[in-house]
């Protein structure tokens, strides 16, 4: 078993999730149950799957949870681009968040490869 709190991918994805919560707090109130909720849930899924996977008894199981975390990252990226298209966030913030997300995704993919 891995200690998820010591994993840099978990730390970075947790910080990313906090940023998503801050940024979505500025979204229109009518989006509370729409894109705001979707972005928050998908961003929470990234560190949550890393943590849950770390508790598994096999590296293969852990790798599967990392794969799910990567899928959630791509979901967040899509939702960020849609939020940008709708004018909820500007291009600069969108680029910054996508850059952070790409770093998390690459790190997670590389870590996952060491487990297989």
Coordinates of C-alpha atoms in Angstrom, one line a residue:
X1 CA 0.0 0.0 0.0
X2 CA 1.1 3.5 -0.8
X3 CA 0.8 6.5 1.6
X4 CA -1.4 8.8 -0.6
X5 CA -0.7 11.9 1.5
X6 CA 3.0 11.6 0.5
X7 CA 2.3 11.4 -3.2
X8 CA 3.0 14.6 -5.2
X9 CA 0.2 13.8 -7.6
X10 CA -2.3 13.7 -4.8
X11 CA -1.0 17.0 -3.3
X12 CA -1.1 18.8 -6.6
X13 CA -4.5 17.5 -7.5
X14 CA -5.8 18.5 -4.1
X15 CA -4.5 22.1 -4.6
X16 CA -6.0 22.0 -8.1
X17 CA -9.4 21.0 -6.7
X18 CA -9.3 24.0 -4.2
X19 CA -8.6 26.3 -7.2
X20 CA -11.6 24.9 -9.0
X21 CA -13.8 25.6 -6.0
X22 CA -12.6 29.2 -5.8
X23 CA -13.0 29.9 -9.5
X24 CA -16.4 28.3 -9.8
X25 CA -17.7 30.4 -6.9
X26 CA -17.7 33.3 -9.4
X27 CA -19.8 31.4 -11.9
X28 CA -23.4 32.5 -12.4
X29 CA -25.8 31.3 -9.6
X30 CA -28.0 29.6 -12.1
X31 CA -25.1 27.3 -12.9
X32 CA -24.9 26.1 -9.3
X33 CA -26.4 22.7 -10.3
X34 CA -25.0 22.8 -13.8
X35 CA -21.4 23.3 -14.8
X36 CA -20.3 24.5 -11.3
X37 CA -21.4 21.2 -9.7
X38 CA -19.9 19.1 -12.6
X39 CA -16.5 20.8 -12.4
X40 CA -16.4 20.5 -8.6
X41 CA -17.4 16.8 -8.6
X42 CA -15.0 15.9 -11.4
X43 CA -12.1 17.8 -9.8
X44 CA -12.8 16.1 -6.4
X45 CA -12.7 12.8 -8.2
X46 CA -9.0 13.2 -9.1
X47 CA -7.4 13.2 -5.7
X48 CA -10.2 10.9 -4.3
X49 CA -9.4 8.2 -6.8
X50 CA -5.6 8.5 -6.1
X51 CA -6.3 8.2 -2.4
X52 CA -8.7 5.2 -2.8
X53 CA -6.4 3.4 -5.2
X54 CA -3.5 3.7 -2.9
X55 CA -5.3 1.6 -0.4
X56 CA -5.7 -1.4 -2.8
X57 CA -3.7 -4.5 -2.2
X58 CA -2.2 -4.7 -5.7
X59 CA -0.4 -2.3 -8.0
X60 CA -2.8 -3.4 -10.8
X61 CA -5.8 -2.2 -8.8
X62 CA -4.0 1.1 -7.9
X63 CA -3.2 1.6 -11.6
X64 CA -6.9 1.2 -12.4
X65 CA -7.8 4.0 -10.0
X66 CA -5.1 6.2 -11.4
X67 CA -6.7 5.6 -14.8
X68 CA -10.0 6.8 -13.5
X69 CA -8.3 9.9 -12.0
X70 CA -6.9 10.6 -15.5
X71 CA -10.3 10.3 -17.0
X72 CA -11.7 12.7 -14.5
X73 CA -8.9 15.2 -15.4
X74 CA -10.0 15.0 -19.0
X75 CA -13.5 15.6 -18.0
X76 CA -12.5 18.7 -16.0
X77 CA -10.5 20.0 -19.0
X78 CA -13.6 19.7 -21.2
X79 CA -15.7 21.5 -18.7
X80 CA -13.1 24.2 -18.3
X81 CA -13.1 24.8 -22.1
X82 CA -16.9 24.9 -22.1
X83 CA -16.9 27.4 -19.2
X84 CA -14.5 29.5 -21.2
X85 CA -16.7 29.3 -24.3
X86 CA -19.6 30.5 -22.2
X87 CA -17.5 33.4 -20.8
X88 CA -17.5 32.2 -17.2
X89 CA -13.7 32.3 -17.1
X90 CA -11.2 34.2 -19.1
X91 CA -8.6 32.8 -21.4
X92 CA -5.7 33.4 -19.0
X93 CA -7.3 31.5 -16.1
X94 CA -8.4 28.7 -18.5
X95 CA -4.8 28.3 -19.7
X96 CA -3.4 28.3 -16.2
X97 CA -5.8 25.7 -15.0
X98 CA -5.3 23.5 -18.1
X99 CA -1.6 23.7 -17.7
X100 CA -1.9 22.6 -14.0
X101 CA -4.2 19.8 -15.1
X102 CA -1.8 18.6 -17.9
X103 CA 1.0 18.5 -15.4
X104 CA -1.1 16.4 -13.0
X105 CA -2.2 14.1 -15.9
X106 CA 1.4 13.5 -17.1
X107 CA 2.7 12.8 -13.6
X108 CA -0.1 10.4 -12.9
X109 CA 0.4 8.6 -16.2
X110 CA 4.1 8.2 -15.5
X111 CA 3.5 7.0 -12.0
X112 CA 0.8 4.6 -13.3
X113 CA 3.3 3.1 -15.8
X114 CA 5.7 2.2 -12.9
X115 CA 2.9 0.1 -11.3
X116 CA 2.3 -2.1 -14.3

